[in-house]
């Protein structure tokens, strides 16, 4: 039987991100290559349709 684990301590600190937040260049350098690769992949055209593909604006469940 597996032992059920549960946290003994929870630490939480909320950071506000707004226009005055300065970017951390070390963090940007880490994720920048991944971001460029993902943008290239996500912006690639994979097909065409003769009609507009629309979706009702109902909330997802």
PDB file of N, CA, C and O in Angstrom, chain B, residues numbered from 101:
ATOM      1  N   UNK B 101       0.829  -1.169   0.000  1.00  0.00           N
ATOM      2  CA  UNK B 101       0.000   0.000   0.000  1.00  0.00           C
ATOM      3  C   UNK B 101       0.881   1.242   0.000  1.00  0.00           C
ATOM      4  O   UNK B 101       1.853   1.319   0.751  1.00  0.00           O
ATOM      5  N   UNK B 102       0.533   2.241  -0.865  1.00  0.00           N
ATOM      6  CA  UNK B 102       1.316   3.460  -0.917  1.00  0.00           C
ATOM      7  C   UNK B 102       0.965   4.383   0.237  1.00  0.00           C
ATOM      8  O   UNK B 102      -0.189   4.484   0.651  1.00  0.00           O
ATOM      9  N   UNK B 103       1.980   5.044   0.737  1.00  0.00           N
ATOM     10  CA  UNK B 103       1.778   6.014   1.799  1.00  0.00           C
ATOM     11  C   UNK B 103       1.268   7.318   1.197  1.00  0.00           C
ATOM     12  O   UNK B 103       1.824   7.805   0.213  1.00  0.00           O
ATOM     13  N   UNK B 104       0.225   7.881   1.773  1.00  0.00           N
ATOM     14  CA  UNK B 104      -0.316   9.148   1.301  1.00  0.00           C
ATOM     15  C   UNK B 104       0.504  10.289   1.891  1.00  0.00           C
ATOM     16  O   UNK B 104       0.667  10.399   3.106  1.00  0.00           O
ATOM     17  N   UNK B 105       1.022  11.143   0.989  1.00  0.00           N
ATOM     18  CA  UNK B 105       1.827  12.273   1.426  1.00  0.00           C
ATOM     19  C   UNK B 105       0.984  13.541   1.422  1.00  0.00           C
ATOM     20  O   UNK B 105       0.105  13.713   0.578  1.00  0.00           O
ATOM     21  N   UNK B 106       1.255  14.404   2.352  1.00  0.00           N
ATOM     22  CA  UNK B 106       0.570  15.691   2.393  1.00  0.00           C
ATOM     23  C   UNK B 106       1.558  16.758   2.838  1.00  0.00           C
ATOM     24  O   UNK B 106       2.490  16.469   3.589  1.00  0.00           O
ATOM     25  N   UNK B 107       1.359  17.999   2.375  1.00  0.00           N
ATOM     26  CA  UNK B 107       2.304  19.061   2.720  1.00  0.00           C
ATOM     27  C   UNK B 107       2.295  19.374   4.216  1.00  0.00           C
ATOM     28  O   UNK B 107       1.264  19.288   4.883  1.00  0.00           O
ATOM     29  N   UNK B 108       3.448  19.733   4.710  1.00  0.00           N
ATOM     30  CA  UNK B 108       3.545  20.111   6.122  1.00  0.00           C
ATOM     31  C   UNK B 108       3.657  21.620   6.277  1.00  0.00           C
ATOM     32  O   UNK B 108       3.452  22.160   7.364  1.00  0.00           O
ATOM     33  N   UNK B 109       3.990  22.305   5.162  1.00  0.00           N
ATOM     34  CA  UNK B 109       4.130  23.745   5.222  1.00  0.00           C
ATOM     35  C   UNK B 109       3.779  24.321   3.857  1.00  0.00           C
ATOM     36  O   UNK B 109       4.111  23.738   2.826  1.00  0.00           O
ATOM     37  N   UNK B 110       3.114  25.455   3.856  1.00  0.00           N
ATOM     38  CA  UNK B 110       2.763  26.129   2.609  1.00  0.00           C
ATOM     39  C   UNK B 110       3.255  27.562   2.689  1.00  0.00           C
ATOM     40  O   UNK B 110       2.855  28.323   3.571  1.00  0.00           O
ATOM     41  N   UNK B 111       4.130  27.920   1.754  1.00  0.00           N
ATOM     42  CA  UNK B 111       4.632  29.285   1.677  1.00  0.00           C
ATOM     43  C   UNK B 111       4.073  29.919   0.414  1.00  0.00           C
ATOM     44  O   UNK B 111       4.079  29.302  -0.651  1.00  0.00           O
ATOM     45  N   UNK B 112       3.600  31.123   0.529  1.00  0.00           N
ATOM     46  CA  UNK B 112       3.015  31.819  -0.609  1.00  0.00           C
ATOM     47  C   UNK B 112       3.392  33.284  -0.559  1.00  0.00           C
ATOM     48  O   UNK B 112       3.257  33.951   0.467  1.00  0.00           O
ATOM     49  N   UNK B 113       3.870  33.769  -1.701  1.00  0.00           N
ATOM     50  CA  UNK B 113       4.163  35.187  -1.817  1.00  0.00           C
ATOM     51  C   UNK B 113       3.628  35.642  -3.166  1.00  0.00           C
ATOM     52  O   UNK B 113       3.971  35.067  -4.199  1.00  0.00           O
ATOM     53  N   UNK B 114       2.801  36.657  -3.161  1.00  0.00           N
ATOM     54  CA  UNK B 114       2.206  37.157  -4.383  1.00  0.00           C
ATOM     55  C   UNK B 114       3.033  38.325  -4.905  1.00  0.00           C
ATOM     56  O   UNK B 114       3.379  39.241  -4.159  1.00  0.00           O
ATOM     57  N   UNK B 115       3.346  38.277  -6.199  1.00  0.00           N
ATOM     58  CA  UNK B 115       4.106  39.342  -6.830  1.00  0.00           C
ATOM     59  C   UNK B 115       3.193  40.084  -7.796  1.00  0.00           C
ATOM     60  O   UNK B 115       2.490  39.459  -8.591  1.00  0.00           O
ATOM     61  N   UNK B 116       3.197  41.397  -7.733  1.00  0.00           N
ATOM     62  CA  UNK B 116       2.399  42.197  -8.649  1.00  0.00           C
ATOM     63  C   UNK B 116       3.218  42.469  -9.906  1.00  0.00           C
ATOM     64  O   UNK B 116       4.366  42.907  -9.830  1.00  0.00           O
ATOM     65  N   UNK B 117       2.619  42.206 -11.049  1.00  0.00           N
ATOM     66  CA  UNK B 117       3.276  42.472 -12.320  1.00  0.00           C
ATOM     67  C   UNK B 117       2.470  43.546 -13.025  1.00  0.00           C
ATOM     68  O   UNK B 117       1.283  43.373 -13.301  1.00  0.00           O
ATOM     69  N   UNK B 118       3.131  44.659 -13.313  1.00  0.00           N
ATOM     70  CA  UNK B 118       2.464  45.770 -13.999  1.00  0.00           C
ATOM     71  C   UNK B 118       3.485  46.472 -14.892  1.00  0.00           C
ATOM     72  O   UNK B 118       4.584  45.959 -15.105  1.00  0.00           O
ATOM     73  N   UNK B 119       3.124  47.634 -15.410  1.00  0.00           N
ATOM     74  CA  UNK B 119       3.995  48.346 -16.349  1.00  0.00           C
ATOM     75  C   UNK B 119       5.314  48.793 -15.727  1.00  0.00           C
ATOM     76  O   UNK B 119       6.285  49.029 -16.446  1.00  0.00           O
ATOM     77  N   UNK B 120       5.362  48.910 -14.430  1.00  0.00           N
ATOM     78  CA  UNK B 120       6.602  49.340 -13.783  1.00  0.00           C
ATOM     79  C   UNK B 120       7.537  48.166 -13.464  1.00  0.00           C
ATOM     80  O   UNK B 120       8.654  48.373 -12.990  1.00  0.00           O
ATOM     81  N   UNK B 121       7.086  46.953 -13.720  1.00  0.00           N
ATOM     82  CA  UNK B 121       7.904  45.777 -13.469  1.00  0.00           C
ATOM     83  C   UNK B 121       9.032  45.711 -14.494  1.00  0.00           C
ATOM     84  O   UNK B 121       8.786  45.792 -15.697  1.00  0.00           O
ATOM     85  N   UNK B 122      10.246  45.566 -14.029  1.00  0.00           N
ATOM     86  CA  UNK B 122      11.422  45.506 -14.897  1.00  0.00           C
ATOM     87  C   UNK B 122      11.713  44.045 -15.222  1.00  0.00           C
ATOM     88  O   UNK B 122      11.687  43.187 -14.339  1.00  0.00           O
ATOM     89  N   UNK B 123      11.992  43.767 -16.505  1.00  0.00           N
ATOM     90  CA  UNK B 123      12.278  42.385 -16.882  1.00  0.00           C
ATOM     91  C   UNK B 123      13.650  41.962 -16.376  1.00  0.00           C
ATOM     92  O   UNK B 123      14.581  42.764 -16.309  1.00  0.00           O
ATOM     93  N   UNK B 124      13.752  40.700 -16.028  1.00  0.00           N
ATOM     94  CA  UNK B 124      15.013  40.118 -15.561  1.00  0.00           C
ATOM     95  C   UNK B 124      15.712  39.532 -16.787  1.00  0.00           C
ATOM     96  O   UNK B 124      15.264  38.520 -17.325  1.00  0.00           O
ATOM     97  N   UNK B 125      16.802  40.154 -17.234  1.00  0.00           N
ATOM     98  CA  UNK B 125      17.463  39.728 -18.469  1.00  0.00           C
ATOM     99  C   UNK B 125      18.015  38.301 -18.379  1.00  0.00           C
ATOM    100  O   UNK B 125      18.116  37.620 -19.399  1.00  0.00           O
ATOM    101  N   UNK B 126      18.366  37.848 -17.198  1.00  0.00           N
ATOM    102  CA  UNK B 126      18.855  36.477 -17.049  1.00  0.00           C
ATOM    103  C   UNK B 126      17.732  35.477 -17.337  1.00  0.00           C
ATOM    104  O   UNK B 126      17.964  34.454 -17.981  1.00  0.00           O
ATOM    105  N   UNK B 127      16.523  35.769 -16.865  1.00  0.00           N
ATOM    106  CA  UNK B 127      15.382  34.890 -17.113  1.00  0.00           C
ATOM    107  C   UNK B 127      14.991  34.941 -18.583  1.00  0.00           C
ATOM    108  O   UNK B 127      14.688  33.908 -19.180  1.00  0.00           O
ATOM    109  N   UNK B 128      14.995  36.139 -19.174  1.00  0.00           N
ATOM    110  CA  UNK B 128      14.658  36.286 -20.597  1.00  0.00           C
ATOM    111  C   UNK B 128      15.637  35.485 -21.444  1.00  0.00           C
ATOM    112  O   UNK B 128      15.226  34.849 -22.415  1.00  0.00           O
ATOM    113  N   UNK B 129      16.910  35.500 -21.102  1.00  0.00           N
ATOM    114  CA  UNK B 129      17.924  34.754 -21.846  1.00  0.00           C
ATOM    115  C   UNK B 129      17.663  33.251 -21.789  1.00  0.00           C
ATOM    116  O   UNK B 129      17.986  32.531 -22.733  1.00  0.00           O
ATOM    117  N   UNK B 130      17.086  32.778 -20.698  1.00  0.00           N
ATOM    118  CA  UNK B 130      16.798  31.348 -20.557  1.00  0.00           C
ATOM    119  C   UNK B 130      15.633  30.935 -21.453  1.00  0.00           C
ATOM    120  O   UNK B 130      15.718  29.917 -22.139  1.00  0.00           O
ATOM    121  N   UNK B 131      14.546  31.710 -21.459  1.00  0.00           N
ATOM    122  CA  UNK B 131      13.367  31.269 -22.198  1.00  0.00           C
ATOM    123  C   UNK B 131      13.270  31.812 -23.621  1.00  0.00           C
ATOM    124  O   UNK B 131      12.425  31.351 -24.390  1.00  0.00           O
ATOM    125  N   UNK B 132      14.101  32.767 -23.989  1.00  0.00           N
ATOM    126  CA  UNK B 132      14.028  33.383 -25.313  1.00  0.00           C
ATOM    127  C   UNK B 132      14.169  32.384 -26.469  1.00  0.00           C
ATOM    128  O   UNK B 132      13.374  32.453 -27.406  1.00  0.00           O
ATOM    129  N   UNK B 133      15.131  31.466 -26.452  1.00  0.00           N
ATOM    130  CA  UNK B 133      15.230  30.500 -27.561  1.00  0.00           C
ATOM    131  C   UNK B 133      13.979  29.625 -27.676  1.00  0.00           C
ATOM    132  O   UNK B 133      13.526  29.336 -28.783  1.00  0.00           O
ATOM    133  N   UNK B 134      13.433  29.212 -26.566  1.00  0.00           N
ATOM    134  CA  UNK B 134      12.213  28.399 -26.560  1.00  0.00           C
ATOM    135  C   UNK B 134      11.048  29.206 -27.114  1.00  0.00           C
ATOM    136  O   UNK B 134      10.253  28.687 -27.897  1.00  0.00           O
ATOM    137  N   UNK B 135      10.940  30.485 -26.711  1.00  0.00           N
ATOM    138  CA  UNK B 135       9.857  31.342 -27.171  1.00  0.00           C
ATOM    139  C   UNK B 135       9.924  31.532 -28.684  1.00  0.00           C
ATOM    140  O   UNK B 135       8.899  31.454 -29.361  1.00  0.00           O
ATOM    141  N   UNK B 136      11.115  31.779 -29.218  1.00  0.00           N
ATOM    142  CA  UNK B 136      11.266  31.960 -30.665  1.00  0.00           C
ATOM    143  C   UNK B 136      10.863  30.704 -31.421  1.00  0.00           C
ATOM    144  O   UNK B 136      10.198  30.785 -32.454  1.00  0.00           O
ATOM    145  N   UNK B 137      11.261  29.549 -30.914  1.00  0.00           N
ATOM    146  CA  UNK B 137      10.921  28.274 -31.552  1.00  0.00           C
ATOM    147  C   UNK B 137       9.405  28.049 -31.513  1.00  0.00           C
ATOM    148  O   UNK B 137       8.820  27.620 -32.508  1.00  0.00           O
ATOM    149  N   UNK B 138       8.777  28.329 -30.390  1.00  0.00           N
ATOM    150  CA  UNK B 138       7.334  28.135 -30.264  1.00  0.00           C
ATOM    151  C   UNK B 138       6.569  29.117 -31.150  1.00  0.00           C
ATOM    152  O   UNK B 138       5.576  28.732 -31.767  1.00  0.00           O
ATOM    153  N   UNK B 139       7.003  30.365 -31.227  1.00  0.00           N
ATOM    154  CA  UNK B 139       6.326  31.341 -32.076  1.00  0.00           C
ATOM    155  C   UNK B 139       6.393  30.916 -33.539  1.00  0.00           C
ATOM    156  O   UNK B 139       5.400  31.031 -34.257  1.00  0.00           O
ATOM    157  N   UNK B 140       7.539  30.432 -33.988  1.00  0.00           N
ATOM    158  CA  UNK B 140       7.674  29.980 -35.370  1.00  0.00           C
ATOM    159  C   UNK B 140       6.729  28.817 -35.649  1.00  0.00           C
ATOM    160  O   UNK B 140       6.107  28.766 -36.711  1.00  0.00           O
ATOM    161  N   UNK B 141       6.617  27.902 -34.724  1.00  0.00           N
ATOM    162  CA  UNK B 141       5.744  26.733 -34.897  1.00  0.00           C
ATOM    163  C   UNK B 141       4.270  27.124 -34.840  1.00  0.00           C
ATOM    164  O   UNK B 141       3.472  26.636 -35.640  1.00  0.00           O
ATOM    165  N   UNK B 142       3.903  27.988 -33.917  1.00  0.00           N
ATOM    166  CA  UNK B 142       2.502  28.356 -33.745  1.00  0.00           C
ATOM    167  C   UNK B 142       2.007  29.280 -34.855  1.00  0.00           C
ATOM    168  O   UNK B 142       0.801  29.346 -35.093  1.00  0.00           O
ATOM    169  N   UNK B 143       2.894  29.990 -35.538  1.00  0.00           N
ATOM    170  CA  UNK B 143       2.495  30.885 -36.615  1.00  0.00           C
ATOM    171  C   UNK B 143       2.522  30.209 -37.991  1.00  0.00           C
ATOM    172  O   UNK B 143       2.243  30.851 -39.004  1.00  0.00           O
ATOM    173  N   UNK B 144       2.854  28.927 -38.026  1.00  0.00           N
ATOM    174  CA  UNK B 144       2.913  28.187 -39.286  1.00  0.00           C
ATOM    175  C   UNK B 144       1.501  27.859 -39.751  1.00  0.00           C
ATOM    176  O   UNK B 144       0.681  27.385 -38.965  1.00  0.00           O
ATOM    177  N   UNK B 145       1.212  28.114 -41.039  1.00  0.00           N
ATOM    178  CA  UNK B 145      -0.090  27.788 -41.614  1.00  0.00           C
ATOM    179  C   UNK B 145      -0.143  26.286 -41.848  1.00  0.00           C
ATOM    180  O   UNK B 145       0.753  25.717 -42.472  1.00  0.00           O
ATOM    181  N   UNK B 146      -1.197  25.643 -41.347  1.00  0.00           N
ATOM    182  CA  UNK B 146      -1.316  24.194 -41.513  1.00  0.00           C
ATOM    183  C   UNK B 146      -2.477  23.797 -42.420  1.00  0.00           C
ATOM    184  O   UNK B 146      -2.646  22.615 -42.721  1.00  0.00           O
ATOM    185  N   UNK B 147      -3.281  24.772 -42.861  1.00  0.00           N
ATOM    186  CA  UNK B 147      -4.383  24.457 -43.754  1.00  0.00           C
ATOM    187  C   UNK B 147      -5.189  25.683 -44.112  1.00  0.00           C
ATOM    188  O   UNK B 147      -4.974  26.769 -43.573  1.00  0.00           O
ATOM    189  N   UNK B 148      -6.117  25.496 -45.025  1.00  0.00           N
ATOM    190  CA  UNK B 148      -6.983  26.576 -45.487  1.00  0.00           C
ATOM    191  C   UNK B 148      -8.416  26.091 -45.495  1.00  0.00           C
ATOM    192  O   UNK B 148      -8.671  24.889 -45.578  1.00  0.00           O
ATOM    193  N   UNK B 149      -9.350  27.017 -45.407  1.00  0.00           N
ATOM    194  CA  UNK B 149     -10.772  26.695 -45.462  1.00  0.00           C
ATOM    195  C   UNK B 149     -11.472  27.700 -46.367  1.00  0.00           C
ATOM    196  O   UNK B 149     -11.160  28.891 -46.352  1.00  0.00           O
ATOM    197  N   UNK B 150     -12.423  27.205 -47.156  1.00  0.00           N
ATOM    198  CA  UNK B 150     -13.206  28.076 -48.033  1.00  0.00           C
ATOM    199  C   UNK B 150     -14.215  28.906 -47.235  1.00  0.00           C
ATOM    200  O   UNK B 150     -14.656  29.961 -47.693  1.00  0.00           O
ATOM    201  N   UNK B 151     -14.579  28.426 -46.036  1.00  0.00           N
ATOM    202  CA  UNK B 151     -15.565  29.125 -45.207  1.00  0.00           C
ATOM    203  C   UNK B 151     -14.935  29.508 -43.881  1.00  0.00           C
ATOM    204  O   UNK B 151     -13.964  28.897 -43.436  1.00  0.00           O
ATOM    205  N   UNK B 152     -15.504  30.530 -43.257  1.00  0.00           N
ATOM    206  CA  UNK B 152     -15.004  30.964 -41.949  1.00  0.00           C
ATOM    207  C   UNK B 152     -15.341  29.915 -40.894  1.00  0.00           C
ATOM    208  O   UNK B 152     -16.457  29.397 -40.860  1.00  0.00           O
ATOM    209  N   UNK B 153     -14.400  29.614 -40.058  1.00  0.00           N
ATOM    210  CA  UNK B 153     -14.596  28.680 -38.953  1.00  0.00           C
ATOM    211  C   UNK B 153     -14.840  29.514 -37.703  1.00  0.00           C
ATOM    212  O   UNK B 153     -13.929  30.180 -37.212  1.00  0.00           O
ATOM    213  N   UNK B 154     -16.049  29.481 -37.194  1.00  0.00           N
ATOM    214  CA  UNK B 154     -16.384  30.287 -36.031  1.00  0.00           C
ATOM    215  C   UNK B 154     -16.839  29.400 -34.895  1.00  0.00           C
ATOM    216  O   UNK B 154     -17.121  28.217 -35.083  1.00  0.00           O
ATOM    217  N   UNK B 155     -16.906  29.979 -33.728  1.00  0.00           N
ATOM    218  CA  UNK B 155     -17.292  29.248 -32.523  1.00  0.00           C
ATOM    219  C   UNK B 155     -18.189  30.160 -31.693  1.00  0.00           C
ATOM    220  O   UNK B 155     -17.948  31.362 -31.585  1.00  0.00           O
ATOM    221  N   UNK B 156     -19.219  29.571 -31.117  1.00  0.00           N
ATOM    222  CA  UNK B 156     -20.068  30.350 -30.232  1.00  0.00           C
ATOM    223  C   UNK B 156     -19.270  30.804 -29.026  1.00  0.00           C
ATOM    224  O   UNK B 156     -18.354  30.112 -28.581  1.00  0.00           O
ATOM    225  N   UNK B 157     -19.616  31.960 -28.502  1.00  0.00           N
ATOM    226  CA  UNK B 157     -18.875  32.484 -27.344  1.00  0.00           C
ATOM    227  C   UNK B 157     -19.546  32.034 -26.063  1.00  0.00           C
ATOM    228  O   UNK B 157     -20.037  32.850 -25.283  1.00  0.00           O
ATOM    229  N   UNK B 158     -19.562  30.738 -25.856  1.00  0.00           N
ATOM    230  CA  UNK B 158     -20.101  30.186 -24.614  1.00  0.00           C
ATOM    231  C   UNK B 158     -18.933  29.724 -23.763  1.00  0.00           C
ATOM    232  O   UNK B 158     -17.921  29.275 -24.300  1.00  0.00           O
ATOM    233  N   UNK B 159     -19.050  29.822 -22.478  1.00  0.00           N
ATOM    234  CA  UNK B 159     -17.950  29.399 -21.606  1.00  0.00           C
ATOM    235  C   UNK B 159     -17.689  27.903 -21.724  1.00  0.00           C
ATOM    236  O   UNK B 159     -18.604  27.097 -21.888  1.00  0.00           O
ATOM    237  N   UNK B 160     -16.405  27.565 -21.634  1.00  0.00           N
ATOM    238  CA  UNK B 160     -16.048  26.151 -21.615  1.00  0.00           C
ATOM    239  C   UNK B 160     -16.316  25.574 -20.239  1.00  0.00           C
ATOM    240  O   UNK B 160     -16.255  26.280 -19.233  1.00  0.00           O
ATOM    241  N   UNK B 161     -16.607  24.305 -20.205  1.00  0.00           N
ATOM    242  CA  UNK B 161     -16.848  23.658 -18.910  1.00  0.00           C
ATOM    243  C   UNK B 161     -15.678  22.828 -18.492  1.00  0.00           C
ATOM    244  O   UNK B 161     -15.707  22.212 -17.426  1.00  0.00           O
TER     245      UNK B 161
END
